[in-house]
JSON list of C-alpha atoms in Angstrom, two decimals:
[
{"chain": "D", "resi": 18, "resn": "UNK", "atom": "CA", "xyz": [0.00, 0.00, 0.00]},
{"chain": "D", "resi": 19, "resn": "UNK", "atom": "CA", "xyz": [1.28, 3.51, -0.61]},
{"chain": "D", "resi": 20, "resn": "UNK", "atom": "CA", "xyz": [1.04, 5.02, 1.93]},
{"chain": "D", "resi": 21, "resn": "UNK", "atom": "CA", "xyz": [1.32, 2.18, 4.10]},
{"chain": "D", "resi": 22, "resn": "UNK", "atom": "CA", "xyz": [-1.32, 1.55, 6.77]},
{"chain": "D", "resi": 23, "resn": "UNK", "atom": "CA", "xyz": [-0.68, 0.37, 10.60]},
{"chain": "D", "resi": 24, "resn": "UNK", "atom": "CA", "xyz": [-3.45, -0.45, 12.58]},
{"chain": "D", "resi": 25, "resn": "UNK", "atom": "CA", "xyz": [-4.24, -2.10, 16.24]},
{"chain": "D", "resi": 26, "resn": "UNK", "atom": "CA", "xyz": [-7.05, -2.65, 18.25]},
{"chain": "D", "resi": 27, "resn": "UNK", "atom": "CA", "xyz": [-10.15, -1.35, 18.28]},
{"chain": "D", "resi": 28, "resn": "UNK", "atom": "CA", "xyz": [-11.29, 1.19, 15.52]},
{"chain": "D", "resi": 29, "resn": "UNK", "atom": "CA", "xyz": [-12.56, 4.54, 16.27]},
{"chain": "D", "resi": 30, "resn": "UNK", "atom": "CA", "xyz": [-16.01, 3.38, 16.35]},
{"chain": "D", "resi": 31, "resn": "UNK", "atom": "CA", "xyz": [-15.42, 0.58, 17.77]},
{"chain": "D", "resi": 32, "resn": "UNK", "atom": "CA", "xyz": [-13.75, 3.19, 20.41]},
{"chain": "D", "resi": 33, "resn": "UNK", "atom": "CA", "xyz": [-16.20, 5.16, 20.50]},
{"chain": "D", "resi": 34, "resn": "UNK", "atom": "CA", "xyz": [-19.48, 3.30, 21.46]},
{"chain": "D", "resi": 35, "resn": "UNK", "atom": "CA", "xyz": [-17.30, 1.12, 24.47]},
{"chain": "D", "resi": 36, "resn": "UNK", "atom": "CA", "xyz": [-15.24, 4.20, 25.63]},
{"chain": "D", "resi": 37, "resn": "UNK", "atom": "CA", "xyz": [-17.12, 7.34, 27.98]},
{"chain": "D", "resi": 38, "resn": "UNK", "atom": "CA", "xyz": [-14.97, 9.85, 27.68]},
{"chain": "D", "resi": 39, "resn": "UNK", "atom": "CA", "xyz": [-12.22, 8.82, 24.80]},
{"chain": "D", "resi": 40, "resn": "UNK", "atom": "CA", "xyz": [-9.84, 10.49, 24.09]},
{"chain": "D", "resi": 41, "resn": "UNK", "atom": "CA", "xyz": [-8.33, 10.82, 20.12]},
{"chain": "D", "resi": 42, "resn": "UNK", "atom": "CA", "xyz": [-4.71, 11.91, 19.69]},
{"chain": "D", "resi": 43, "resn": "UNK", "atom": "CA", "xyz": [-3.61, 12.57, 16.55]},
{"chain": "D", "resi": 44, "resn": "UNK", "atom": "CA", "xyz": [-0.32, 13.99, 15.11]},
{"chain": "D", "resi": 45, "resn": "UNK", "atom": "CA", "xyz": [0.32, 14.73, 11.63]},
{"chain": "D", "resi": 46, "resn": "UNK", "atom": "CA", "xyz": [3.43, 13.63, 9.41]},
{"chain": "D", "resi": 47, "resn": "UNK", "atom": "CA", "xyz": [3.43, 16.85, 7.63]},
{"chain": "D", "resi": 48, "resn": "UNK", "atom": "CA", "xyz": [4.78, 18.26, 11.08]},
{"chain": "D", "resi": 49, "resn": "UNK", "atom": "CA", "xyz": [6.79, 15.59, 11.98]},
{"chain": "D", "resi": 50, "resn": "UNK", "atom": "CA", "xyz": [10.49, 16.27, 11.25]},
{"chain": "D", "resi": 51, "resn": "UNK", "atom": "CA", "xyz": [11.98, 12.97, 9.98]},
{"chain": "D", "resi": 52, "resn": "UNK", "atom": "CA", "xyz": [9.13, 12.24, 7.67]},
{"chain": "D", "resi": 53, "resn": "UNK", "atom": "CA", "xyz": [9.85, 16.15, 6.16]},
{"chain": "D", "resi": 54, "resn": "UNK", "atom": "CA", "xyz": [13.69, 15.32, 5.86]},
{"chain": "D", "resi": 55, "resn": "UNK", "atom": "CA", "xyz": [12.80, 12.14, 4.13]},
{"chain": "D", "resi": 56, "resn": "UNK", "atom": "CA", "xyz": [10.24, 13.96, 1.98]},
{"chain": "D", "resi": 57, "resn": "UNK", "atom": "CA", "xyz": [7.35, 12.12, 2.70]},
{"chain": "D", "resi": 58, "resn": "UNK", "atom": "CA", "xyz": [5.17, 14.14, 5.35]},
{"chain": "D", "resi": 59, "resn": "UNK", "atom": "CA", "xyz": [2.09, 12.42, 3.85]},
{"chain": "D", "resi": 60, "resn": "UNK", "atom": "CA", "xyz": [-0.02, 10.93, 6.78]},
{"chain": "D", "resi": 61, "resn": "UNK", "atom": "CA", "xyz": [-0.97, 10.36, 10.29]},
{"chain": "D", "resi": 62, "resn": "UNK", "atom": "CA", "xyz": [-0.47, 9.01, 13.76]},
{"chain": "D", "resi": 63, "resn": "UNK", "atom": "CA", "xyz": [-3.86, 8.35, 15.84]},
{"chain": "D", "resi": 64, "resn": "UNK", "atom": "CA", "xyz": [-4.04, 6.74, 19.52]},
{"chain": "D", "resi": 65, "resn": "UNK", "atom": "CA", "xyz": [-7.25, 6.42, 21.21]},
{"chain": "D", "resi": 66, "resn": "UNK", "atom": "CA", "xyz": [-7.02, 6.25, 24.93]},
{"chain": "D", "resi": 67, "resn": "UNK", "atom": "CA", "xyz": [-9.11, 5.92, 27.97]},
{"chain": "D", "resi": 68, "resn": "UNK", "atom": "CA", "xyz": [-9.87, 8.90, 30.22]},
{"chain": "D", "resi": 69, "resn": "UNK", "atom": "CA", "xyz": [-7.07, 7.41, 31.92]},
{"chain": "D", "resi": 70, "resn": "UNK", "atom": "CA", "xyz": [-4.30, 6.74, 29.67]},
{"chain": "D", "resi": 71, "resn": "UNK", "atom": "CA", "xyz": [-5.34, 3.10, 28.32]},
{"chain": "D", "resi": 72, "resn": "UNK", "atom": "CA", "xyz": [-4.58, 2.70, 24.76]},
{"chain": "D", "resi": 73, "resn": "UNK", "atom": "CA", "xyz": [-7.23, 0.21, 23.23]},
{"chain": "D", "resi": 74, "resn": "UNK", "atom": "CA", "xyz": [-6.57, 1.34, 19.38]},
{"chain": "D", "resi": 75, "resn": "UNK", "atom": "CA", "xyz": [-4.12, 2.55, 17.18]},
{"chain": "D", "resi": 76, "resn": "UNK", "atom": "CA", "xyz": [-3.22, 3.62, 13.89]},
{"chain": "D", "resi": 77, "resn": "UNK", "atom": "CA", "xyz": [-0.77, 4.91, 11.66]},
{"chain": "D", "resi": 78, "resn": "UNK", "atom": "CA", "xyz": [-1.27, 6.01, 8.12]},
{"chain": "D", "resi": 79, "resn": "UNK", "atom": "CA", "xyz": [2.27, 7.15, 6.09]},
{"chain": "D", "resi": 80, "resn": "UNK", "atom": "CA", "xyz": [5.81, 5.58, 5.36]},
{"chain": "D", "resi": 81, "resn": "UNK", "atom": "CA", "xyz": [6.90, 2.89, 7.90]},
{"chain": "D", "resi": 82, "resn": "UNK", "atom": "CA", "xyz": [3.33, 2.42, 9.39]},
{"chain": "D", "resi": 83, "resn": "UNK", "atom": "CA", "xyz": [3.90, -1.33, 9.42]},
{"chain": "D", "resi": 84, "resn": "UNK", "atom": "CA", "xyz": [6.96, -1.11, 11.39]},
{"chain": "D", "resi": 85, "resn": "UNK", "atom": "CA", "xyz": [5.79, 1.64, 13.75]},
{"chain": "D", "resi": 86, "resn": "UNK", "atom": "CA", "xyz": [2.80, 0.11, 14.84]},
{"chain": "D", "resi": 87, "resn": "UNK", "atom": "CA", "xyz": [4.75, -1.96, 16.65]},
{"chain": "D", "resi": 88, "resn": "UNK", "atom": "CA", "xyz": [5.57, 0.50, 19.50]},
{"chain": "D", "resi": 89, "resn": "UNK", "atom": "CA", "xyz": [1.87, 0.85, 19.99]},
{"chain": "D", "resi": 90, "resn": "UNK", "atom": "CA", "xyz": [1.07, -2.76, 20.32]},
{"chain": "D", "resi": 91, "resn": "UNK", "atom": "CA", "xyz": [3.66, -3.47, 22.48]},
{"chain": "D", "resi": 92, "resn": "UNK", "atom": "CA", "xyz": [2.97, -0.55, 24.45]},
{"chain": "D", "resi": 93, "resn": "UNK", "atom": "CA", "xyz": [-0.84, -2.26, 24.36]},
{"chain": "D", "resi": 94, "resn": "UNK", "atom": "CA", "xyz": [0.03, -5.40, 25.08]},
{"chain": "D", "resi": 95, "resn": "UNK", "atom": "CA", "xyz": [2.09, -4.62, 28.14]},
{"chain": "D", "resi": 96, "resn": "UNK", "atom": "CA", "xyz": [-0.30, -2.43, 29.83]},
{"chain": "D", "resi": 97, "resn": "UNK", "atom": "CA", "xyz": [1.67, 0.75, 29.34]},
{"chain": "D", "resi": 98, "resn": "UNK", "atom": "CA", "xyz": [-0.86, 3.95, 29.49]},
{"chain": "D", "resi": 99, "resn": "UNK", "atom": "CA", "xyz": [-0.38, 6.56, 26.63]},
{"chain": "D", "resi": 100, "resn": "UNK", "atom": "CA", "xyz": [1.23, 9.16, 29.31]},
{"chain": "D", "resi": 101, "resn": "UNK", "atom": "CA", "xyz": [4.15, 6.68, 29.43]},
{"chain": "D", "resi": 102, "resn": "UNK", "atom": "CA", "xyz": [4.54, 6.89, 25.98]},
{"chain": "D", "resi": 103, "resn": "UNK", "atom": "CA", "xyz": [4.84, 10.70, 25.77]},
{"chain": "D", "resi": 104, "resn": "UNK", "atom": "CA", "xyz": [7.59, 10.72, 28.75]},
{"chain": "D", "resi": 105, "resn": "UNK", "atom": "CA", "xyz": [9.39, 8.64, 26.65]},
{"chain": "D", "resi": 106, "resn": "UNK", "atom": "CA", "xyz": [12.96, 10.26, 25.31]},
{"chain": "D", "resi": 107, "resn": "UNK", "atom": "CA", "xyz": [14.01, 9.07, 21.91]},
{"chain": "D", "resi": 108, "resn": "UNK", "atom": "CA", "xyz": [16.37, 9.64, 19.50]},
{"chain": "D", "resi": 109, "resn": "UNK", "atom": "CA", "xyz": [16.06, 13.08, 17.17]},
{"chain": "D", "resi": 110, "resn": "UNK", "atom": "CA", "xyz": [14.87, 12.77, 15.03]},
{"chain": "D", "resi": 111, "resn": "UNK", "atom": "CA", "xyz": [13.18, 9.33, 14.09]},
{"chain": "D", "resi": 112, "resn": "UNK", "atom": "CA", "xyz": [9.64, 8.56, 12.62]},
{"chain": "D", "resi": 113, "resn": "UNK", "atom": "CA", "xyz": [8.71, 6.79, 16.52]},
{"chain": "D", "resi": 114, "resn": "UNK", "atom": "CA", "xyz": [8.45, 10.18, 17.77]},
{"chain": "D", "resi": 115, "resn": "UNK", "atom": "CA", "xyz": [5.44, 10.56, 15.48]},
{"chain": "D", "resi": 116, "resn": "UNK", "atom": "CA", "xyz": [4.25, 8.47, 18.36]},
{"chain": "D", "resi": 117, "resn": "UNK", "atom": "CA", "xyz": [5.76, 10.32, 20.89]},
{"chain": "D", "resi": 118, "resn": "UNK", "atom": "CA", "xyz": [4.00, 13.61, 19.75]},
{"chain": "D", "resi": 119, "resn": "UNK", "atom": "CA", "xyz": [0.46, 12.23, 18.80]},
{"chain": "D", "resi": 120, "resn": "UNK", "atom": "CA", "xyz": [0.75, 10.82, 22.88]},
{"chain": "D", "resi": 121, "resn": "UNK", "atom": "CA", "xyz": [1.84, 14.88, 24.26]},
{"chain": "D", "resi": 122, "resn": "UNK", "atom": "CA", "xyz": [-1.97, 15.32, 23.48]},
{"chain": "D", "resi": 123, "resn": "UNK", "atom": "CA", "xyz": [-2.97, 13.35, 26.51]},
{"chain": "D", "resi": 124, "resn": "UNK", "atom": "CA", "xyz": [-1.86, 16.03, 28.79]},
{"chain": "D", "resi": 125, "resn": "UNK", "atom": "CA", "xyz": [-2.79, 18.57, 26.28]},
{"chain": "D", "resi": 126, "resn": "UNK", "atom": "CA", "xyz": [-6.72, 19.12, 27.66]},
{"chain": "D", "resi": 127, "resn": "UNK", "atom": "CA", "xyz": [-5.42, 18.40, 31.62]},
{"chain": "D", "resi": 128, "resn": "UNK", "atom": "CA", "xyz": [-2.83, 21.58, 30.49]},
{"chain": "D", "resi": 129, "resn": "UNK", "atom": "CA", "xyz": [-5.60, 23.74, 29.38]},
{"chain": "D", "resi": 130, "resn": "UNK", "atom": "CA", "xyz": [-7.73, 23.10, 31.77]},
{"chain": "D", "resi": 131, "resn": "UNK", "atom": "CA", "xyz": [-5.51, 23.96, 34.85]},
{"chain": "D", "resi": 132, "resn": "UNK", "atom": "CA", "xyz": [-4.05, 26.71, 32.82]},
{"chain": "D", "resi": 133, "resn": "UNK", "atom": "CA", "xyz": [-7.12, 28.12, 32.76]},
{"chain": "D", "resi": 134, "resn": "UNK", "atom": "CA", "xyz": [-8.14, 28.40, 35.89]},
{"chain": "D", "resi": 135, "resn": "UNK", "atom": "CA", "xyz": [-4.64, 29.77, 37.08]},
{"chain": "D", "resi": 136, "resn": "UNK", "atom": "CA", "xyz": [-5.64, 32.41, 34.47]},
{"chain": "D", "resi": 137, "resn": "UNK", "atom": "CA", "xyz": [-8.91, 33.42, 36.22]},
{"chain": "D", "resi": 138, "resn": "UNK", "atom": "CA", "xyz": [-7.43, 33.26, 39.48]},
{"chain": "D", "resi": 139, "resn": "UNK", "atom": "CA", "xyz": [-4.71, 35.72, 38.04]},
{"chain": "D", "resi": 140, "resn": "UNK", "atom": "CA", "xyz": [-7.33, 38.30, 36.66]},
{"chain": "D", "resi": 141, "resn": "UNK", "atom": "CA", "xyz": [-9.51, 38.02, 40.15]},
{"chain": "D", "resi": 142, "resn": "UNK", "atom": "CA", "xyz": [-6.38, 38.95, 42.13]},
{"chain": "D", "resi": 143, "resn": "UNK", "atom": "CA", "xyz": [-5.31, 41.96, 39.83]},
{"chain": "D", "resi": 144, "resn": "UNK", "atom": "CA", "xyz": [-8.72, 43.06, 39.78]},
{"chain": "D", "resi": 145, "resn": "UNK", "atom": "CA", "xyz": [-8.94, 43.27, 43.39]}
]
């Protein structure tokens, strides 16, 4: 297939109608640096996650998909939550951190949201 296809687990609908609160994380290969350098940023990495950081799907759309959907299942199949998988250092730059980035969205709405509220709390002290 061109562009190769990756996928594990459950689909997004599939996802969708067993998961409350699931959470998609996507990152694109037009932003991902080794995939520009290689000059093929065509693509996708998507995760879907529990509201607390259990992957039950994955897939990858773009070059190396069959190889990089690997990380994911292992990551599945050894119980390691998506926040793991965004700690994770690797190696600059390599297509895996595709996987690295689409999992930084975990903490992404938990970021907002307490950023937010430090914001408010910031604007009813100076107003006082």
């Amino acid at each position: 297939l061109d562009p190769e296809v990756g996928h594990i687990g459950w689909t997004e609908a599939e996802a969708r109608s067993r998961v409350p609160n699931l959470k998609i994380l996507r990152y694109s290969m037009a932003d991902l640096d080794r995939a520009i350098t290689e000059r093929q940023p065509v693509g996708f990495i998507k995760l879907l996650a529990t509201h607390k950081g259990k992957l039950v799907g994955g897939h990858i759309v773009g070059p190396n998909a069959g190889e990089l959907i690997q990380m994911i299942q292992l990551a599945m199949s050894n119980g390691i939550p998506v926040g793991k998988l965004s700690q994770a250092i690797r190696v600059y730059p390599t297509m895996v951190e595709g996987i690295e980035r689409a999992a930084d969205g975990f903490y992404k709405d938990r970021f907002d949201g307490v950023l937010g509220k430090f914001m408010k709390w910031v604007a009813r002290r100076s107003l006082g």
